[in-house]
């Protein structure tokens, strides 16, 4: 292929087939070293109004809430879980898969990781607020819910102008 040497040397994916001992991709809890990678992933989505903006400081404080998909040292997917222990529910937020890596079930894998985390915390449901990806969450088994079904702390913050759909899932 014309340009294959350049593609091999200068792209993360390279060109051709690589045989490895274990998958180049890992799903794991995020740590402080992943912040730059998460910001690179979510900034474009925030700029398009798809995700709510988070500052670096906020991300630093909340980093243990995040799960990431890492590939060759790059963060290509993320999702966060904010528990509301009293109400036995949790918000799944900041769900994103890098555009080059969509439709490979990475969203599904992230959701599974968050489900396990929620169960381990003793939560019974998780919910998301989304404006763009209602169909995707429905396909994953989420059902539509209303503002009163949100935990009290979240109801007070619900932004009626953004008009996000509320979707819930039993974990
Ligand atoms: C939603 C998102 C995380 C899915 O990630 P993904 O890794 O592509 O998900 P999966 O591979 O598990 O699922 C892909 C399937 O869902 C469909 N899909 C993806 N995004 C969708 C959307 N916004 N609406 C409806 N369907 C969608 C794909 O067409 C594909 O369907 P197929 O299996 O029939 O081909 C990803 O599209 C994304 O990052 N979107 C932008 C951020 C966003 O909207 N986040 C939600 C706000 S909290």
Coordinates of N, CA, C and O and ligand atoms in Angstrom, one line a residue:
X1 N 0.8 -1.2 0.0 CA 0.0 0.0 0.0 C 0.9 1.2 0.0 O 1.8 1.3 0.8
X2 N 0.5 2.2 -0.8 CA 1.3 3.4 -0.9 C 1.2 4.1 0.5 O 0.1 4.2 1.1
X3 N 2.4 4.5 1.0 CA 2.4 5.2 2.3 C 2.4 4.3 3.5 O 2.2 4.8 4.6
X4 N 2.5 3.0 3.3 CA 2.3 2.1 4.5 C 3.4 2.3 5.5 O 3.2 2.2 6.7
X5 N 4.7 2.6 5.0 CA 5.8 2.7 6.0 C 5.5 3.9 6.9 O 5.7 3.8 8.1
X6 N 5.0 5.0 6.3 CA 4.7 6.2 7.1 C 3.6 5.9 8.1 O 3.6 6.3 9.2
X7 N 2.6 5.2 7.6 CA 1.4 4.9 8.5 C 1.9 4.0 9.6 O 1.5 4.2 10.8
X8 N 2.8 3.0 9.4 CA 3.3 2.2 10.4 C 4.0 3.0 11.5 O 3.9 2.7 12.7
X9 N 4.9 3.9 11.0 CA 5.7 4.6 11.9 C 5.0 5.7 12.7 O 5.3 6.0 13.8
X10 N 4.0 6.3 12.0 CA 3.5 7.6 12.6 C 2.0 7.4 13.1 O 1.4 8.4 13.4
X11 N 1.4 6.3 13.1 CA 0.1 6.1 13.6 C 0.1 5.1 14.7 O 0.9 4.2 14.8
X12 N -0.9 5.3 15.7 CA -1.0 4.4 16.8 C -1.3 3.0 16.4 O -0.8 2.0 16.8
X13 N -2.2 2.9 15.4 CA -2.7 1.6 14.9 C -1.7 0.9 14.1 O -1.7 -0.3 14.0
X14 N -0.8 1.7 13.4 CA 0.1 1.1 12.4 C -0.7 0.5 11.2 O -1.8 0.9 11.0
X15 N 0.0 -0.4 10.5 CA -0.7 -1.0 9.4 C -0.4 -2.5 9.4 O 0.7 -2.9 9.8
X16 N -1.3 -3.3 9.0 CA -1.1 -4.8 8.9 C -1.5 -5.4 10.2 O -2.2 -4.9 11.0
X17 N -1.0 -6.7 10.4 CA -1.4 -7.5 11.6 C -0.3 -7.6 12.6 O 0.8 -7.7 12.3
X18 N -0.7 -7.4 13.9 CA 0.2 -7.5 15.0 C -0.2 -8.7 15.8 O -1.4 -8.8 16.2
X19 N 0.7 -9.6 16.2 CA 0.3 -10.7 17.1 C 0.8 -10.4 18.5 O 2.0 -10.1 18.6
X20 N -0.1 -10.4 19.4 CA 0.3 -10.0 20.8 C -0.1 -11.1 21.8 O -1.0 -11.9 21.5
X21 N 0.5 -11.2 23.0 CA 0.2 -12.2 24.0 C -1.1 -11.9 24.6 O -1.8 -12.8 25.0
X22 N -1.4 -10.7 24.8 CA -2.7 -10.3 25.4 C -3.3 -9.1 24.7 O -2.6 -8.4 24.0
X23 N -4.6 -8.9 24.9 CA -5.2 -7.8 24.3 C -4.5 -6.5 24.5 O -4.1 -6.2 25.7
X24 N -4.4 -5.7 23.5 CA -3.8 -4.3 23.7 C -4.7 -3.4 24.4 O -4.3 -2.3 24.8
X25 N -6.0 -3.8 24.7 CA -6.9 -3.0 25.4 C -7.2 -3.5 26.8 O -7.4 -4.7 27.0
X26 N -7.4 -2.5 27.7 CA -7.7 -2.9 29.1 C -8.8 -2.0 29.6 O -8.8 -0.8 29.3
X27 N -9.7 -2.5 30.3 CA -10.7 -1.7 31.0 C -10.3 -1.7 32.5 O -10.1 -2.8 33.1
X28 N -10.2 -0.5 33.0 CA -9.7 -0.5 34.4 C -10.1 0.8 35.1 O -10.6 1.8 34.4
X29 N -10.0 0.9 36.4 CA -10.3 2.1 37.1 C -9.2 3.1 36.8 O -8.1 2.8 36.6
X30 N -9.6 4.4 36.7 CA -8.7 5.5 36.3 C -7.9 5.9 37.5 O -8.3 5.7 38.6
X31 N -6.7 6.5 37.2 CA -5.9 7.1 38.3 C -5.4 8.4 37.8 O -5.7 8.8 36.7
X32 N -4.7 9.1 38.7 CA -4.3 10.5 38.4 C -3.5 10.7 37.1 O -3.6 11.7 36.5
X33 N -2.8 9.6 36.7 CA -2.0 9.7 35.5 C -2.9 9.7 34.2 O -2.4 9.9 33.1
X34 N -4.2 9.4 34.4 CA -5.0 9.3 33.2 C -5.8 10.6 32.9 O -6.5 10.7 31.9
X35 N -5.6 11.6 33.7 CA -6.4 12.8 33.6 C -6.2 13.5 32.2 O -7.1 13.8 31.5
X36 N -4.9 13.6 31.8 CA -4.7 14.3 30.5 C -5.3 13.5 29.4 O -6.0 14.1 28.5
X37 N -5.3 12.2 29.4 CA -5.9 11.3 28.4 C -7.4 11.5 28.4 O -8.0 11.5 27.3
X38 N -8.0 11.5 29.6 CA -9.5 11.7 29.7 C -9.9 13.0 29.1 O -10.8 13.1 28.3
X39 N -9.1 14.1 29.5 CA -9.4 15.4 29.0 C -9.4 15.5 27.4 O -10.2 16.0 26.8
X40 N -8.3 14.8 26.8 CA -8.2 14.8 25.4 C -9.5 14.2 24.8 O -9.9 14.6 23.7
X41 N -10.0 13.1 25.4 CA -11.1 12.4 24.9 C -12.4 13.2 25.0 O -13.2 13.2 24.1
X42 N -12.6 13.9 26.2 CA -13.9 14.5 26.4 C -14.0 15.9 26.0 O -15.2 16.4 25.7
X43 N -12.9 16.7 25.8 CA -13.0 18.1 25.5 C -13.8 18.3 24.2 O -14.7 19.2 24.1
X44 N -13.5 17.6 23.1 CA -14.3 17.8 21.8 C -15.8 17.6 22.1 O -16.6 18.3 21.5
X45 N -16.2 16.6 22.9 CA -17.6 16.3 23.1 C -18.2 17.4 24.0 O -19.4 17.8 23.8
X46 N -17.4 18.0 24.9 CA -17.9 19.1 25.7 C -18.2 20.3 24.8 O -19.2 21.0 24.9
X47 N -17.2 20.5 23.9 CA -17.3 21.7 23.0 C -18.6 21.6 22.1 O -19.2 22.6 21.7
X48 N -19.0 20.4 21.8 CA -20.2 20.2 21.0 C -21.5 20.1 21.9 O -22.6 19.8 21.4
X49 N -21.3 20.3 23.2 CA -22.5 20.3 24.1 C -23.0 18.9 24.4 O -24.1 18.7 24.9
X50 N -22.2 17.8 24.0 CA -22.7 16.5 24.2 C -22.5 16.1 25.6 O -23.3 15.4 26.2
X51 N -21.3 16.5 26.2 CA -21.1 16.2 27.6 C -21.0 17.6 28.3 O -20.7 18.6 27.8
X52 N -21.4 17.5 29.6 CA -21.3 18.7 30.5 C -19.8 19.0 30.8 O -19.1 18.0 31.1
X53 N -19.4 20.2 30.8 CA -18.0 20.6 31.0 C -17.5 20.3 32.4 O -18.2 20.5 33.4
X54 N -16.3 19.7 32.5 CA -15.7 19.4 33.7 C -14.3 20.1 33.7 O -13.6 20.0 32.7
X55 N -14.0 20.7 34.8 CA -12.6 21.3 34.9 C -11.6 20.3 35.2 O -12.0 19.2 35.8
X56 N -10.4 20.6 35.0 CA -9.3 19.6 35.4 C -9.3 19.4 36.9 O -9.1 18.2 37.3
X57 N -9.6 20.4 37.7 CA -9.6 20.3 39.1 C -10.7 19.3 39.5 O -10.5 18.5 40.4
X58 N -11.9 19.5 38.9 CA -13.0 18.6 39.2 C -12.6 17.2 38.9 O -12.9 16.2 39.7
X59 N -12.0 17.0 37.7 CA -11.6 15.6 37.3 C -10.6 15.0 38.3 O -10.7 13.9 38.6
X60 N -9.7 15.9 38.7 CA -8.7 15.4 39.7 C -9.3 14.9 41.0 O -9.0 13.8 41.5
X61 N -10.3 15.6 41.4 CA -11.0 15.3 42.7 C -11.9 14.0 42.5 O -12.1 13.2 43.4
X62 N -12.4 13.8 41.2 CA -13.3 12.7 41.0 C -12.7 11.5 40.3 O -13.5 10.7 39.8
X63 N -11.4 11.5 40.2 CA -10.8 10.5 39.3 C -11.1 9.1 39.6 O -11.3 8.2 38.8
X64 N -11.3 8.8 41.0 CA -11.6 7.4 41.3 C -13.0 7.0 40.9 O -13.3 5.8 41.0
X65 N -13.8 7.9 40.5 CA -15.1 7.5 40.0 C -15.1 7.0 38.6 O -16.0 6.5 38.0
X66 N -13.9 7.2 37.9 CA -13.9 6.9 36.4 C -13.3 5.5 36.1 O -12.4 5.0 36.8
X67 N -13.9 5.0 35.1 CA -13.4 3.7 34.5 C -13.0 4.1 33.1 O -13.6 4.9 32.4
X68 N -11.9 3.6 32.6 CA -11.4 3.9 31.3 C -11.1 2.6 30.4 O -10.9 1.5 31.0
X69 N -11.2 2.8 29.1 CA -10.6 1.8 28.2 C -9.3 2.4 27.7 O -9.3 3.5 27.1
X70 N -8.2 1.6 27.9 CA -6.9 2.1 27.5 C -6.4 1.2 26.4 O -6.6 -0.1 26.5
X71 N -5.8 1.8 25.4 CA -5.3 1.0 24.3 C -3.9 1.6 23.9 O -3.8 2.8 23.6
X72 N -2.9 0.8 24.0 CA -1.5 1.3 23.8 C -1.2 2.6 24.4 O -0.7 3.5 23.8
X73 N -1.6 2.7 25.7 CA -1.3 3.9 26.5 C -2.3 5.1 26.2 O -2.1 6.2 26.8
X74 N -3.2 4.9 25.3 CA -4.2 6.0 25.0 C -5.5 5.7 25.7 O -5.9 4.6 25.7
X75 N -6.2 6.8 26.2 CA -7.5 6.6 26.7 C -8.5 6.7 25.6 O -8.6 7.8 25.0
X76 N -9.2 5.6 25.2 CA -10.1 5.7 24.1 C -11.6 5.6 24.5 O -12.5 5.7 23.7
X77 N -11.8 5.4 25.8 CA -13.2 5.4 26.3 C -13.2 5.7 27.8 O -12.2 5.4 28.5
X78 N -14.3 6.3 28.3 CA -14.4 6.5 29.7 C -15.9 6.6 30.2 O -16.8 6.8 29.3
X79 N -16.1 6.4 31.4 CA -17.4 6.5 32.0 C -17.2 6.7 33.5 O -16.2 6.2 34.1
X80 N -18.1 7.4 34.2 CA -17.9 7.7 35.6 C -19.2 7.2 36.4 O -20.3 7.2 35.8
X81 N -19.0 6.9 37.6 CA -20.2 6.5 38.5 C -20.2 7.3 39.7 O -19.2 7.3 40.5
X82 N -21.3 8.1 39.9 CA -21.5 8.9 41.1 C -22.6 8.3 42.0 O -23.7 8.4 41.6
X83 N -22.2 7.6 43.1 CA -23.2 6.9 43.9 C -24.0 7.9 44.8 O -23.5 8.9 45.2
X84 N -25.3 7.5 44.9 CA -26.2 8.2 45.9 C -26.6 7.0 46.9 O -27.5 6.3 46.6
X85 N -25.7 6.8 47.9 CA -25.8 5.6 48.7 C -27.2 5.4 49.4 O -27.7 4.4 49.4
X86 N -27.7 6.5 49.9 CA -29.0 6.5 50.6 C -30.1 5.9 49.8 O -30.9 5.1 50.2
X87 N -30.1 6.4 48.5 CA -31.2 6.0 47.6 C -30.9 4.8 46.8 O -31.6 4.4 46.0
X88 N -29.7 4.2 47.1 CA -29.2 3.0 46.5 C -29.2 3.1 44.9 O -29.7 2.2 44.2
X89 N -28.9 4.3 44.5 CA -28.7 4.4 43.0 C -27.5 5.2 42.7 O -26.8 5.6 43.7
X90 N -27.1 5.3 41.4 CA -25.9 6.0 41.1 C -26.0 6.6 39.7 O -26.8 6.0 38.9
X91 N -25.4 7.7 39.5 CA -25.4 8.3 38.1 C -24.2 7.8 37.3 O -23.1 7.9 37.8
X92 N -24.5 7.3 36.1 CA -23.4 7.0 35.2 C -23.3 8.3 34.3 O -24.3 8.7 33.7
X93 N -22.1 8.9 34.3 CA -21.9 10.1 33.6 C -20.7 10.1 32.8 O -19.8 9.2 32.9
X94 N -20.5 11.1 31.9 CA -19.3 11.3 31.1 C -19.0 10.0 30.3 O -17.8 9.5 30.3
X95 N -20.0 9.4 29.7 CA -19.8 8.2 28.9 C -19.3 8.6 27.5 O -20.0 9.3 26.8
X96 N -18.1 8.1 27.2 CA -17.6 8.5 25.8 C -16.7 7.4 25.3 O -15.9 6.9 26.0
X97 N -16.8 7.2 24.0 CA -15.8 6.4 23.3 C -15.3 7.2 22.1 O -16.0 7.9 21.5
X98 N -14.0 7.2 22.0 CA -13.3 8.0 20.9 C -13.9 7.6 19.5 O -14.2 6.4 19.3
X99 N -14.2 8.6 18.7 CA -14.9 8.4 17.4 C -14.3 7.3 16.6 O -14.9 6.6 15.9
X100 N -12.9 7.2 16.6 CA -12.2 6.2 15.8 C -12.5 4.8 16.3 O -12.1 3.8 15.6
X101 N -13.0 4.6 17.5 CA -13.1 3.3 18.1 C -14.6 3.0 18.4 O -14.8 2.0 19.2
X102 N -15.5 3.6 17.8 CA -16.9 3.3 18.1 C -17.4 2.1 17.4 O -16.7 1.6 16.5
X103 N -18.5 1.6 17.8 CA -19.2 0.4 17.2 C -18.3 -0.9 17.4 O -18.3 -1.7 16.6
X104 N -17.5 -0.9 18.5 CA -16.7 -2.1 18.8 C -17.1 -2.7 20.1 O -16.3 -3.3 20.8
X105 N -18.3 -2.3 20.6 CA -18.8 -2.8 21.9 C -18.1 -2.2 23.1 O -18.2 -2.7 24.2
X106 N -17.3 -1.2 22.9 CA -16.6 -0.6 24.0 C -17.5 0.1 25.0 O -17.3 0.1 26.2
X107 N -18.6 0.8 24.4 CA -19.6 1.4 25.2 C -20.2 0.3 26.1 O -20.4 0.5 27.3
X108 N -20.5 -0.9 25.5 CA -21.1 -2.0 26.3 C -20.2 -2.5 27.4 O -20.6 -2.8 28.5
X109 N -18.9 -2.6 27.1 CA -17.9 -3.0 28.0 C -17.8 -2.0 29.2 O -17.7 -2.4 30.4
X110 N -17.8 -0.8 28.9 CA -17.7 0.3 30.0 C -19.0 0.2 30.9 O -18.9 0.2 32.1
X111 N -20.1 0.0 30.2 CA -21.4 -0.2 31.0 C -21.3 -1.4 32.0 O -21.7 -1.3 33.1
X112 N -20.8 -2.5 31.5 CA -20.6 -3.7 32.3 C -19.8 -3.4 33.5 O -20.1 -3.8 34.6
X113 N -18.6 -2.7 33.3 CA -17.7 -2.4 34.4 C -18.4 -1.6 35.4 O -18.3 -1.8 36.6
X114 N -19.2 -0.6 34.9 CA -19.9 0.3 35.9 C -21.0 -0.4 36.6 O -21.2 -0.2 37.8
X115 N -21.6 -1.4 35.9 CA -22.7 -2.2 36.6 C -22.1 -3.0 37.8 O -22.6 -3.0 38.8
X116 N -20.9 -3.6 37.5 CA -20.2 -4.4 38.6 C -19.9 -3.5 39.7 O -20.0 -3.9 40.9
X117 N -19.4 -2.3 39.4 CA -18.9 -1.4 40.4 C -20.2 -1.0 41.3 O -20.1 -0.9 42.5
X118 N -21.3 -0.7 40.6 CA -22.5 -0.3 41.3 C -23.0 -1.4 42.2 O -23.3 -1.1 43.4
X119 N -23.0 -2.6 41.7 CA -23.4 -3.8 42.5 C -22.5 -3.9 43.8 O -23.0 -4.1 44.9
X120 N -21.2 -3.8 43.5 CA -20.3 -3.9 44.7 C -20.5 -2.8 45.7 O -20.2 -3.0 46.9
X121 N -21.1 -1.7 45.3 CA -21.4 -0.6 46.3 C -22.7 -0.8 46.9 O -23.2 0.1 47.7
X122 N -23.4 -1.8 46.5 CA -24.8 -2.1 47.1 C -25.9 -1.3 46.4 O -27.0 -1.1 47.0
X123 N -25.6 -0.7 45.2 CA -26.6 0.1 44.5 C -27.6 -0.9 43.8 O -27.2 -2.0 43.4
X124 N -28.8 -0.4 43.6 CA -29.8 -1.3 42.9 C -30.1 -0.8 41.5 O -30.4 -1.6 40.6
X125 N -29.9 0.5 41.3 CA -30.1 1.0 39.9 C -29.0 2.0 39.6 O -28.3 2.5 40.5
X126 N -28.8 2.2 38.3 CA -28.0 3.4 37.8 C -28.9 4.2 36.9 O -29.8 3.6 36.2
X127 N -28.6 5.5 36.7 CA -29.3 6.3 35.8 C -28.3 7.2 35.0 O -27.2 7.4 35.4
X128 N -28.8 7.6 33.8 CA -28.0 8.6 33.0 C -28.9 9.7 32.6 O -30.1 9.5 32.5
X129 N -28.3 10.9 32.4 CA -29.0 12.0 31.8 C -28.4 12.2 30.5 O -27.1 12.5 30.4
X130 N -29.1 12.1 29.4 CA -28.5 12.3 28.1 C -29.4 13.0 27.1 O -30.6 12.9 27.2
X131 N -28.8 13.8 26.2 CA -29.6 14.5 25.2 C -29.5 13.8 23.9 O -30.4 13.9 23.0
X132 N -28.3 13.1 23.6 CA -28.1 12.6 22.3 C -28.1 11.1 22.1 O -28.3 10.6 21.0
X133 N -27.9 10.4 23.2 CA -27.7 8.9 23.0 C -28.8 8.1 23.7 O -28.5 7.0 24.1
X134 N -30.0 8.6 23.6 CA -31.2 7.9 24.2 C -31.3 6.5 23.6 O -31.4 5.5 24.4
X135 N -31.2 6.4 22.3 CA -31.4 5.1 21.7 C -30.3 4.1 22.1 O -30.6 2.9 22.3
X136 N -29.1 4.6 22.2 CA -28.0 3.7 22.6 C -28.3 3.1 24.0 O -28.2 1.9 24.2
X137 N -28.7 4.0 24.9 CA -28.9 3.5 26.3 C -30.1 2.5 26.3 O -30.2 1.6 27.0
X138 N -31.2 2.9 25.5 CA -32.3 2.0 25.4 C -31.9 0.6 24.9 O -32.4 -0.4 25.5
X139 N -31.1 0.6 24.0 CA -30.6 -0.7 23.4 C -29.8 -1.5 24.5 O -29.8 -2.7 24.5
X140 N -29.2 -0.8 25.5 CA -28.5 -1.5 26.5 C -29.4 -1.9 27.7 O -29.0 -2.4 28.7
X141 N -30.7 -1.7 27.5 CA -31.7 -2.1 28.5 C -32.2 -1.0 29.5 O -33.0 -1.3 30.4
X142 N -31.8 0.2 29.3 CA -32.3 1.3 30.1 C -33.7 1.6 29.7 O -34.1 1.5 28.6
X143 N -34.5 2.1 30.7 CA -35.9 2.5 30.5 C -36.0 4.0 30.9 O -35.3 4.5 31.7
X144 N -37.0 4.7 30.3 CA -37.2 6.1 30.6 C -37.8 6.3 32.0 O -38.6 5.6 32.4
X145 N -37.3 7.3 32.7 CA -37.8 7.7 34.0 C -38.0 9.2 34.1 O -37.6 9.9 33.1
X146 N -38.7 9.6 35.2 CA -39.0 11.1 35.3 C -38.1 11.7 36.4 O -37.5 11.0 37.2
X147 N -38.2 13.1 36.5 CA -37.4 13.8 37.4 C -37.7 13.3 38.9 O -36.7 13.1 39.6
X148 N -38.9 13.1 39.3 CA -39.2 12.7 40.7 C -38.5 11.3 41.0 O -38.3 11.0 42.2
X149 N -38.1 10.5 40.0 CA -37.5 9.3 40.3 C -36.0 9.4 40.6 O -35.3 8.5 41.0
X150 N -35.5 10.6 40.4 CA -34.1 10.9 40.6 C -33.8 11.1 42.2 O -34.8 11.5 42.9
X151 N -32.6 10.8 42.7 CA -32.4 11.1 44.1 C -32.5 12.6 44.3 O -32.3 13.4 43.4
X152 N -32.9 12.9 45.6 CA -33.2 14.3 45.9 C -32.1 15.3 45.5 O -32.3 16.3 44.9
X153 N -30.8 14.9 45.8 CA -29.7 15.8 45.5 C -29.6 16.1 44.0 O -29.1 17.1 43.6
X154 N -30.0 15.1 43.2 CA -29.9 15.3 41.8 C -31.1 16.1 41.2 O -31.0 16.9 40.3
X155 N -32.3 15.9 41.8 CA -33.5 16.6 41.3 C -33.3 18.1 41.4 O -33.6 18.8 40.5
X156 N -32.6 18.5 42.5 CA -32.4 20.0 42.7 C -31.5 20.5 41.6 O -31.6 21.7 41.3
X157 N -30.7 19.7 41.0 CA -29.7 20.1 40.0 C -30.2 20.0 38.6 O -29.5 20.4 37.7
X158 N -31.3 19.3 38.5 CA -31.8 19.0 37.1 C -32.0 20.2 36.3 O -32.7 21.2 36.7
X159 N -31.4 20.3 35.1 CA -31.4 21.5 34.3 C -32.6 21.3 33.3 O -32.4 20.6 32.3
X160 N -33.7 22.0 33.5 CA -34.8 21.9 32.7 C -34.6 22.4 31.3 O -35.3 22.1 30.3
X161 N -33.6 23.4 31.2 CA -33.3 23.9 29.8 C -32.6 22.9 28.9 O -32.8 22.9 27.8
X162 N -31.7 22.1 29.6 CA -31.0 21.2 28.8 C -31.9 20.0 28.3 O -31.7 19.4 27.3
X163 N -33.0 19.8 29.1 CA -34.0 18.8 28.7 C -33.4 17.4 28.4 O -33.8 16.8 27.4
X164 N -32.5 17.0 29.3 CA -32.0 15.7 29.1 C -33.0 14.6 29.4 O -33.9 14.9 30.2
X165 N -32.9 13.5 28.7 CA -33.8 12.4 29.0 C -33.1 11.7 30.2 O -31.9 11.6 30.3
X166 N -34.0 11.1 31.1 CA -33.5 10.4 32.2 C -33.7 8.9 31.9 O -34.9 8.5 31.6
X167 N -32.7 8.1 32.0 CA -32.8 6.7 31.7 C -32.2 5.9 32.8 O -31.2 6.2 33.4
X168 N -33.0 4.8 33.2 CA -32.5 4.0 34.4 C -32.3 2.6 34.0 O -32.9 2.1 33.0
X169 N -31.5 1.9 34.8 CA -31.3 0.5 34.6 C -31.1 -0.2 35.9 O -30.4 0.3 36.8
X170 N -31.7 -1.4 36.1 CA -31.5 -2.2 37.3 C -30.2 -2.9 37.1 O -29.9 -3.5 36.1
X171 N -29.4 -2.8 38.2 CA -28.0 -3.4 38.1 C -28.0 -4.8 38.7 O -27.1 -5.6 38.5
Ligands
LIG1 C1 -22.7 6.3 23.1 C2 -21.3 5.8 22.9 C3 -20.6 5.8 24.2 C4 -21.4 4.3 22.4 O1 -20.0 3.8 22.3 P1 -19.7 2.6 21.3 O2 -18.4 2.0 21.8 O3 -19.8 3.0 19.9 O4 -20.9 1.6 21.7 P2 -21.1 0.1 21.3 O5 -20.1 -0.4 20.3 O6 -21.3 -0.7 22.6 O7 -22.5 0.2 20.6 C5 -22.6 0.6 19.2 C6 -24.0 0.5 18.7 O8 -24.8 1.5 19.2 C7 -25.1 2.4 18.2 N1 -25.0 3.8 18.7 C8 -23.8 4.4 19.0 N2 -24.1 5.7 19.4 C9 -25.5 5.8 19.3 C10 -26.3 6.9 19.6 N3 -25.9 8.1 20.0 N4 -27.7 6.7 19.4 C11 -28.1 5.5 19.0 N5 -27.3 4.5 18.7 C12 -26.0 4.6 18.9 C13 -24.2 2.1 17.0 O9 -24.8 2.4 15.8 C14 -24.0 0.6 17.2 O10 -25.1 -0.1 16.7 P3 -24.9 -1.5 16.0 O11 -24.3 -2.4 17.0 O12 -26.2 -1.9 15.6 O13 -24.0 -1.2 14.9 C15 -20.5 6.6 21.8 O14 -21.3 6.7 20.7 C16 -20.1 8.0 22.3 O15 -19.1 8.2 22.8 N6 -21.0 9.0 22.0 C17 -20.8 10.4 22.3 C18 -20.9 10.7 23.8 C19 -22.3 10.5 24.3 O16 -23.3 10.7 23.7 N7 -22.3 10.0 25.6 C20 -23.6 9.8 26.3 C21 -23.9 11.0 27.2 S1 -23.8 10.5 28.9

